[in-house]
CSV table of C-alpha atoms in Angstrom, one decimal:
chain,number,residue,atom,x,y,z
A,1,MET,CA,79.5,-17.2,-49.7
A,2,ASP,CA,80.5,-15.1,-46.7
A,3,ALA,CA,80.7,-11.9,-48.7
A,4,ASN,CA,78.1,-9.8,-50.5
A,5,TYR,CA,76.8,-11.9,-53.4
A,6,ASP,CA,74.5,-9.1,-54.7
A,7,LEU,CA,77.5,-6.8,-55.2
A,8,LEU,CA,79.4,-9.5,-57.0
A,9,ARG,CA,76.4,-10.1,-59.3
A,10,GLU,CA,76.1,-6.4,-60.0
A,11,LEU,CA,79.8,-6.1,-60.9
A,12,THR,CA,79.8,-9.2,-63.2
A,13,GLU,CA,76.5,-8.4,-64.9
A,14,SER,CA,77.5,-4.8,-65.6
A,15,HIS,CA,79.3,-4.0,-68.8
A,16,GLY,CA,82.8,-2.4,-69.2
A,17,ALA,CA,85.0,-3.2,-72.2
A,18,PRO,CA,88.6,-1.9,-72.2
A,19,GLY,CA,88.5,1.9,-72.4
A,20,HIS,CA,84.8,2.0,-71.6
A,21,GLU,CA,84.7,1.1,-67.9
A,22,ASP,CA,82.2,3.9,-66.9
A,23,ARG,CA,79.6,1.7,-65.3
A,24,ILE,CA,82.1,-0.3,-63.2
A,25,ARG,CA,83.8,2.9,-62.2
A,26,ASP,CA,80.5,4.3,-60.8
A,27,ILE,CA,80.0,1.1,-58.7
A,28,VAL,CA,83.6,1.3,-57.3
A,29,ARG,CA,83.2,5.0,-56.4
A,30,ARG,CA,79.9,4.3,-54.7
A,31,GLU,CA,81.2,1.3,-52.7
A,32,LEU,CA,84.4,3.1,-51.5
A,33,ALA,CA,83.1,6.6,-51.0
A,34,ASP,CA,82.4,6.1,-47.2
A,35,VAL,CA,85.4,3.9,-46.3
A,36,VAL,CA,88.4,5.9,-47.7
A,37,ASP,CA,89.9,9.3,-47.1
A,38,ASP,CA,90.1,10.3,-50.7
A,39,ILE,CA,88.9,9.0,-54.0
A,40,ARG,CA,89.8,10.3,-57.5
A,41,THR,CA,89.8,9.3,-61.2
A,42,ASP,CA,92.6,10.0,-63.6
A,43,ALA,CA,92.6,10.9,-67.3
A,44,MET,CA,92.6,7.2,-68.3
A,45,GLY,CA,89.7,6.3,-66.0
A,46,ASN,CA,91.6,4.5,-63.3
A,47,VAL,CA,90.0,5.0,-59.8
A,48,VAL,CA,92.3,5.5,-56.9
A,49,ALA,CA,90.8,5.3,-53.4
A,50,THR,CA,93.2,6.1,-50.6
A,51,VAL,CA,93.1,5.2,-46.9
A,52,GLU,CA,95.7,7.2,-45.0
A,53,GLY,CA,97.9,5.1,-42.7
A,54,ALA,CA,97.3,5.4,-39.0
A,55,GLU,CA,100.9,4.8,-37.9
A,56,THR,CA,103.2,5.1,-41.0
A,57,PRO,CA,101.4,7.2,-43.6
A,58,ASP,CA,104.5,7.8,-45.6
A,59,TYR,CA,104.8,4.1,-46.5
A,60,GLU,CA,102.4,3.5,-49.4
A,61,VAL,CA,100.9,0.3,-50.7
A,62,ALA,CA,99.1,0.1,-54.0
A,63,VAL,CA,96.4,-2.7,-54.5
A,64,ALA,CA,95.2,-3.1,-58.0
A,65,ALA,CA,92.3,-5.0,-59.6
A,66,HIS,CA,91.2,-4.2,-63.2
A,67,MET,CA,87.7,-3.1,-64.1
A,68,ASP,CA,87.6,-4.0,-67.8
A,69,GLU,CA,86.3,-7.2,-69.4
A,70,ILE,CA,87.2,-8.7,-72.8
A,71,GLY,CA,84.9,-7.4,-75.5
A,72,PHE,CA,84.8,-6.1,-79.0
A,73,MET,CA,84.6,-2.9,-81.1
A,74,VAL,CA,82.4,-2.5,-84.1
A,75,THR,CA,84.6,-2.1,-87.2
A,76,HIS,CA,82.0,-2.1,-90.0
A,77,VAL,CA,78.2,-2.0,-90.4
A,78,THR,CA,77.2,-3.8,-93.6
A,79,ASP,CA,74.5,-2.6,-96.0
A,80,ALA,CA,72.4,-5.5,-94.8
A,81,GLY,CA,72.7,-4.4,-91.2
A,82,PHE,CA,75.2,-6.9,-89.8
A,83,LEU,CA,78.1,-5.8,-87.5
A,84,LYS,CA,81.8,-6.8,-88.0
A,85,LEU,CA,84.0,-6.8,-84.9
A,86,ASP,CA,87.6,-6.4,-83.7
A,87,ALA,CA,88.5,-8.1,-80.4
A,88,LEU,CA,89.3,-6.1,-77.3
A,89,GLY,CA,91.3,-8.7,-75.4
A,90,GLY,CA,92.0,-12.4,-75.9
A,91,TRP,CA,89.0,-14.4,-77.2
A,92,ASP,CA,88.7,-18.0,-78.3
A,93,PRO,CA,86.4,-17.5,-81.3
A,94,ARG,CA,85.2,-21.1,-81.1
A,95,VAL,CA,83.0,-20.3,-78.1
A,96,LEU,CA,81.4,-17.2,-79.6
A,97,ARG,CA,79.0,-18.4,-82.2
A,98,ALA,CA,75.3,-18.2,-81.4
A,99,GLN,CA,76.0,-16.2,-78.2
A,100,ARG,CA,74.0,-13.1,-77.2
A,101,VAL,CA,75.7,-9.8,-77.0
A,102,THR,CA,75.0,-6.2,-76.0
A,103,VAL,CA,76.0,-3.4,-78.4
A,104,HIS,CA,76.6,-0.2,-76.5
A,105,ALA,CA,75.5,2.5,-78.9
A,106,SER,CA,75.2,6.2,-78.3
A,107,GLU,CA,71.4,6.1,-77.9
A,108,GLY,CA,71.5,3.1,-75.6
A,109,ASP,CA,72.2,-0.6,-75.4
A,110,ILE,CA,71.0,-2.9,-78.1
A,111,GLU,CA,70.7,-6.7,-77.8
A,112,GLY,CA,72.1,-8.8,-80.6
A,113,VAL,CA,73.4,-12.3,-81.4
A,114,ILE,CA,76.6,-13.5,-83.0
A,115,GLY,CA,75.3,-15.5,-86.0
A,116,SER,CA,76.1,-19.1,-86.7
A,117,PRO,CA,75.2,-20.8,-90.0
A,118,PRO,CA,73.2,-24.1,-89.5
A,119,PRO,CA,75.3,-27.2,-89.9
A,120,HIS,CA,72.9,-28.6,-92.5
A,121,THR,CA,74.1,-26.1,-95.1
A,122,MET,CA,77.8,-26.2,-94.3
A,123,SER,CA,80.4,-28.2,-96.2
A,124,GLU,CA,82.8,-30.5,-94.4
A,125,GLU,CA,85.6,-27.9,-94.9
A,126,GLU,CA,83.4,-25.2,-93.4
A,127,ARG,CA,82.6,-27.3,-90.4
A,128,GLU,CA,86.2,-28.0,-89.7
A,129,SER,CA,87.5,-24.5,-90.3
A,130,THR,CA,89.0,-22.4,-87.5
A,131,ASP,CA,87.0,-19.3,-86.6
A,132,GLU,CA,88.6,-15.9,-86.3
A,133,VAL,CA,86.9,-12.9,-84.7
A,134,ALA,CA,87.0,-11.2,-88.1
A,135,ASP,CA,84.8,-14.1,-89.4
A,136,LEU,CA,82.0,-13.4,-87.0
A,137,TYR,CA,79.0,-11.0,-87.4
A,138,VAL,CA,76.4,-9.6,-85.1
A,139,ASP,CA,72.8,-9.8,-86.1
A,140,LEU,CA,70.5,-7.1,-84.5
A,141,GLY,CA,67.3,-8.4,-86.1
A,142,ARG,CA,66.8,-5.1,-88.0
A,143,ASP,CA,67.2,-3.9,-91.6
A,144,GLY,CA,70.4,-2.2,-92.8
A,145,GLU,CA,69.0,1.3,-92.7
A,146,THR,CA,67.8,1.0,-89.2
A,147,VAL,CA,71.0,-0.5,-87.9
A,148,ALA,CA,73.0,2.3,-89.7
A,149,ASP,CA,71.0,4.9,-87.7
A,150,LEU,CA,71.6,3.1,-84.4
A,151,VAL,CA,75.2,1.8,-84.5
A,152,SER,CA,78.4,3.5,-85.4
A,153,VAL,CA,81.9,2.3,-86.0
A,154,GLY,CA,83.7,2.4,-82.7
A,155,ASP,CA,80.8,1.3,-80.6
A,156,VAL,CA,81.8,-1.4,-78.1
A,157,VAL,CA,80.2,-4.8,-77.7
A,158,THR,CA,80.1,-7.1,-74.6
A,159,MET,CA,78.6,-10.5,-73.9
A,160,ALA,CA,75.0,-10.6,-72.6
A,161,GLN,CA,75.1,-13.1,-69.7
A,162,ASP,CA,73.6,-13.3,-66.2
A,163,THR,CA,75.5,-14.4,-63.1
A,164,ARG,CA,74.3,-17.5,-61.2
A,165,VAL,CA,75.3,-19.8,-58.4
A,166,LEU,CA,76.0,-23.3,-59.7
A,167,GLY,CA,76.6,-25.6,-56.7
A,168,ASP,CA,79.6,-24.2,-54.9
A,169,THR,CA,80.6,-22.0,-57.7
A,170,VAL,CA,79.6,-18.6,-59.1
A,171,THR,CA,79.3,-18.5,-62.9
A,172,GLY,CA,78.9,-15.7,-65.4
A,173,LYS,CA,80.7,-13.3,-67.7
A,174,SER,CA,83.5,-11.0,-66.7
A,175,MET,CA,84.5,-12.9,-63.6
A,176,ASP,CA,87.9,-11.9,-64.9
A,177,ASP,CA,88.5,-9.6,-63.2
A,178,ARG,CA,85.3,-8.4,-61.4
A,179,VAL,CA,85.6,-11.2,-58.9
A,180,CYS,CA,88.9,-9.7,-57.8
A,181,LEU,CA,87.6,-6.2,-58.0
A,182,PHE,CA,84.9,-7.4,-55.6
A,183,ALA,CA,87.5,-8.9,-53.3
A,184,MET,CA,89.4,-5.6,-53.2
A,185,LEU,CA,86.2,-3.7,-52.4
A,186,GLU,CA,85.3,-6.1,-49.6
A,187,ALA,CA,88.8,-6.1,-48.1
A,188,ALA,CA,88.8,-2.3,-48.2
A,189,LYS,CA,85.8,-2.2,-45.9
A,190,ARG,CA,87.4,-4.4,-43.3
A,191,ILE,CA,90.8,-2.8,-42.7
A,192,THR,CA,92.3,-0.1,-40.5
A,193,PRO,CA,95.9,0.0,-42.0
A,194,ASP,CA,99.0,1.3,-40.3
A,195,VAL,CA,100.4,2.3,-43.7
A,196,THR,CA,98.7,4.3,-46.5
A,197,VAL,CA,96.8,2.1,-49.0
A,198,HIS,CA,95.8,3.1,-52.4
A,199,PHE,CA,93.0,0.9,-53.8
A,200,ALA,CA,93.3,1.1,-57.5
A,201,ALA,CA,90.6,0.0,-59.9
A,202,THR,CA,92.5,-0.1,-63.2
A,203,VAL,CA,91.5,0.2,-66.8
A,204,GLN,CA,92.6,-1.4,-70.1
A,205,GLU,CA,94.3,-4.4,-68.4
A,206,GLU,CA,93.0,-6.8,-71.1
A,207,VAL,CA,94.8,-4.9,-73.9
A,208,GLY,CA,98.2,-4.5,-72.3
A,209,LEU,CA,98.1,-3.6,-68.6
A,210,ARG,CA,97.8,0.0,-69.7
A,211,GLY,CA,96.1,1.5,-66.6
A,212,ALA,CA,98.5,-0.1,-64.1
A,213,LYS,CA,101.5,1.1,-66.1
A,214,ALA,CA,100.3,4.6,-65.8
A,215,LEU,CA,99.5,4.3,-62.1
A,216,GLY,CA,103.0,2.8,-61.5
A,217,VAL,CA,104.3,6.3,-62.4
A,218,ASP,CA,101.6,8.4,-60.8
A,219,LEU,CA,101.5,6.5,-57.5
A,220,ASP,CA,105.1,5.3,-57.1
A,221,PRO,CA,104.2,3.0,-54.2
A,222,ASP,CA,106.7,1.3,-51.9
A,223,LEU,CA,104.9,-2.0,-52.4
A,224,ALA,CA,102.4,-3.1,-55.0
A,225,LEU,CA,99.9,-6.0,-54.8
A,226,ALA,CA,97.6,-7.0,-57.7
A,227,LEU,CA,94.5,-9.1,-57.7
A,228,ASP,CA,93.5,-11.1,-60.8
A,229,VAL,CA,92.1,-14.5,-61.7
A,230,THR,CA,94.3,-17.4,-62.7
A,231,VAL,CA,93.8,-20.6,-64.7
A,232,ALA,CA,92.1,-23.6,-63.0
A,233,ASN,CA,92.3,-26.5,-65.5
A,234,ASP,CA,91.0,-29.0,-63.0
A,235,ILE,CA,88.5,-30.3,-65.6
A,236,PRO,CA,88.2,-33.5,-67.6
A,237,GLN,CA,90.0,-32.2,-70.7
A,238,PHE,CA,93.2,-31.9,-68.6
A,239,SER,CA,94.0,-35.4,-67.1
A,240,ASP,CA,97.6,-34.3,-66.4
A,241,GLU,CA,97.4,-32.6,-63.0
A,242,SER,CA,100.6,-30.8,-63.6
A,243,LYS,CA,98.7,-28.6,-66.1
A,244,HIS,CA,96.0,-27.6,-63.7
A,245,VAL,CA,97.9,-24.5,-62.5
A,246,THR,CA,95.4,-24.2,-59.6
A,247,GLU,CA,92.3,-26.1,-58.4
A,248,LEU,CA,88.9,-24.8,-57.4
A,249,GLY,CA,88.1,-24.9,-53.7
A,250,GLU,CA,91.7,-25.1,-52.6
A,251,GLY,CA,91.9,-21.4,-51.6
A,252,ALA,CA,93.4,-18.2,-52.8
A,253,ALA,CA,96.4,-18.5,-55.1
A,254,ILE,CA,99.6,-16.8,-54.2
A,255,LYS,CA,101.4,-15.9,-57.4
A,256,LEU,CA,105.0,-16.9,-57.9
A,257,LYS,CA,105.1,-16.1,-61.6
A,258,ASP,CA,103.1,-15.6,-64.8
A,259,GLY,CA,104.1,-14.7,-68.3
A,260,SER,CA,104.7,-11.1,-67.4
A,261,VAL,CA,106.2,-11.2,-63.9
A,262,ILE,CA,108.2,-13.1,-61.3
A,263,THR,CA,106.9,-11.8,-58.0
A,264,ASN,CA,109.3,-10.7,-55.2
A,265,PRO,CA,110.2,-13.8,-53.1
A,266,LYS,CA,110.0,-12.0,-49.8
A,267,VAL,CA,106.6,-10.6,-50.7
A,268,HIS,CA,105.1,-14.0,-51.6
A,269,LYS,CA,106.7,-15.7,-48.6
A,270,ARG,CA,105.2,-13.1,-46.3
A,271,MET,CA,101.8,-13.8,-47.9
A,272,GLN,CA,102.2,-17.5,-47.3
A,273,SER,CA,103.2,-16.8,-43.7
A,274,VAL,CA,100.1,-14.6,-43.1
A,275,ALA,CA,97.9,-17.3,-44.7
A,276,GLU,CA,99.3,-20.0,-42.5
A,277,THR,CA,99.1,-17.9,-39.3
A,278,ARG,CA,95.5,-16.9,-40.0
A,279,ASP,CA,94.5,-20.4,-41.2
A,280,ILE,CA,93.4,-19.0,-44.6
A,281,ALA,CA,93.2,-21.7,-47.4
A,282,HIS,CA,95.8,-21.0,-50.1
A,283,GLN,CA,97.7,-22.6,-52.9
A,284,LEU,CA,100.7,-21.5,-55.0
A,285,GLU,CA,100.4,-20.3,-58.6
A,286,VAL,CA,102.9,-20.8,-61.4
A,287,LEU,CA,101.2,-19.7,-64.5
A,288,PRO,CA,103.2,-20.4,-67.8
A,289,ALA,CA,101.6,-17.6,-69.8
A,290,GLY,CA,99.4,-14.5,-69.5
A,291,GLY,CA,100.0,-11.2,-67.7
A,292,THR,CA,98.5,-9.2,-64.9
A,293,ASP,CA,98.7,-5.7,-63.4
A,294,THR,CA,101.4,-7.0,-61.1
A,295,ALA,CA,103.8,-6.4,-64.0
A,296,GLY,CA,102.5,-3.0,-64.6
A,297,PHE,CA,103.8,-1.8,-61.3
A,298,GLN,CA,107.1,-3.8,-61.0
A,299,ASN,CA,109.4,-1.7,-63.1
A,300,THR,CA,107.4,1.1,-64.6
A,301,ASN,CA,108.9,3.8,-62.3
A,302,GLY,CA,112.0,2.0,-61.1
A,303,ALA,CA,112.2,-1.4,-59.3
A,304,LYS,CA,109.3,-2.2,-57.0
A,305,PRO,CA,108.6,-5.2,-54.8
A,306,VAL,CA,105.4,-6.7,-56.1
A,307,GLY,CA,103.1,-9.6,-55.2
A,308,ALA,CA,99.8,-10.9,-56.3
A,309,ILE,CA,96.8,-12.9,-55.1
A,310,SER,CA,94.7,-14.8,-57.6
A,311,VAL,CA,91.3,-16.3,-57.7
A,312,PRO,CA,91.3,-19.7,-59.5
A,313,LEU,CA,88.9,-19.6,-62.4
A,314,ARG,CA,87.6,-22.3,-64.7
A,315,TYR,CA,86.9,-21.5,-68.4
A,316,MET,CA,88.8,-18.2,-68.4
A,317,HIS,CA,88.2,-15.9,-71.3
A,318,THR,CA,85.1,-17.7,-72.4
A,319,VAL,CA,81.4,-16.6,-72.2
A,320,THR,CA,80.7,-18.3,-68.9
A,321,GLU,CA,83.6,-18.4,-66.3
A,322,ALA,CA,83.4,-20.1,-62.9
A,323,ALA,CA,84.9,-19.4,-59.5
A,324,HIS,CA,84.5,-21.2,-56.2
A,325,GLU,CA,82.8,-19.4,-53.3
A,326,ASP,CA,85.4,-20.6,-50.8
A,327,ASP,CA,88.3,-19.2,-53.0
A,328,ILE,CA,86.6,-15.8,-53.2
A,329,ASP,CA,86.2,-15.7,-49.5
A,330,ALA,CA,89.8,-16.8,-48.9
A,331,THR,CA,91.0,-14.0,-51.3
A,332,VAL,CA,89.2,-11.4,-49.4
A,333,ASP,CA,90.5,-12.7,-46.1
A,334,LEU,CA,94.1,-13.0,-47.3
A,335,LEU,CA,94.2,-9.5,-48.8
A,336,ALA,CA,92.7,-7.9,-45.7
A,337,ALA,CA,95.1,-9.8,-43.4
A,338,VAL,CA,98.2,-8.8,-45.5
A,339,LEU,CA,97.2,-5.2,-45.5
A,340,ASP,CA,96.3,-5.2,-41.8
A,341,THR,CA,99.7,-6.6,-40.9
A,342,GLU,CA,101.8,-4.4,-43.2
A,343,ASP,CA,103.6,-1.9,-41.0
A,344,GLY,CA,106.2,-0.6,-43.5
A,345,ALA,CA,109.1,-2.2,-41.6
A,346,HIS,CA,109.3,-5.4,-43.7
A,347,ASP,CA,112.4,-5.7,-45.8
A,348,TYR,CA,111.6,-6.6,-49.4
A,349,GLN,CA,115.0,-5.8,-50.8
A,350,LEU,CA,116.7,-8.8,-52.4
């Protein structure tokens, strides 16, 4: 991978459930402190790092990538010391049993495991039942009294997973959306824009695009671009290629639509033109469902032209997600090229 793998690993292995993005926020501020003109955090925890435009500073572009990862919140501590959970974001409970987790308690992190009964003792009906997050429990390997002293209702829980290179891919937890946050940080270090660019690391995307909606009002940009992952169903379970959405290794995905937004045609066509001119590998994305920060900016404070670049991702919203190194590089290249060629004179009105 052309870019800084150590930074990507740090971002993905760090923990930051919705509303609790502190550790990621510290990394973002550290990485951007020396490359922007101003950096600030708002009351929700969004980080906004601003580069003043060299030629047309009054024209403002917002670039957003979210910091939070899907996780859980503790709802109950049983007398026996097991934790019950509520989901923060969209989980498939089938992939959660027997997985290691980290409980973020006030006195420090505690390792645990999501319990799974052995199949030997399960009835046929129990083996075929569909899990819900409410059915799961976390075992901390401690007695009830000790757990009650360590863990409180409201503590958050994230997956315990390391990041590894697997062939041409990078795998690990929270690739959604840390791989795009990484791309935004790397692009910010490359550009000298003519227009003012606000690099926004947003919060609480996984529970309703909440940070981006707030920033849409606070920033009121002339153009908004979002970075997020998208579905890559190019795996054996999907023999119908029409359901792949995107494919790993085919480049950055230029979003045309998802379940929350239809991007501005003039914006995504300019992205395609830049990609073709710069010979940056790219593909088009039509995602039937799901939402991104793109929608958070589109009409929160009046009508705004919006676009989005996506990193194709296998196994999205599972414990181990996978992105292709070439697609990550292409996303950094495309974002930097789009920002470097934005002069504020492009007409995005329809």
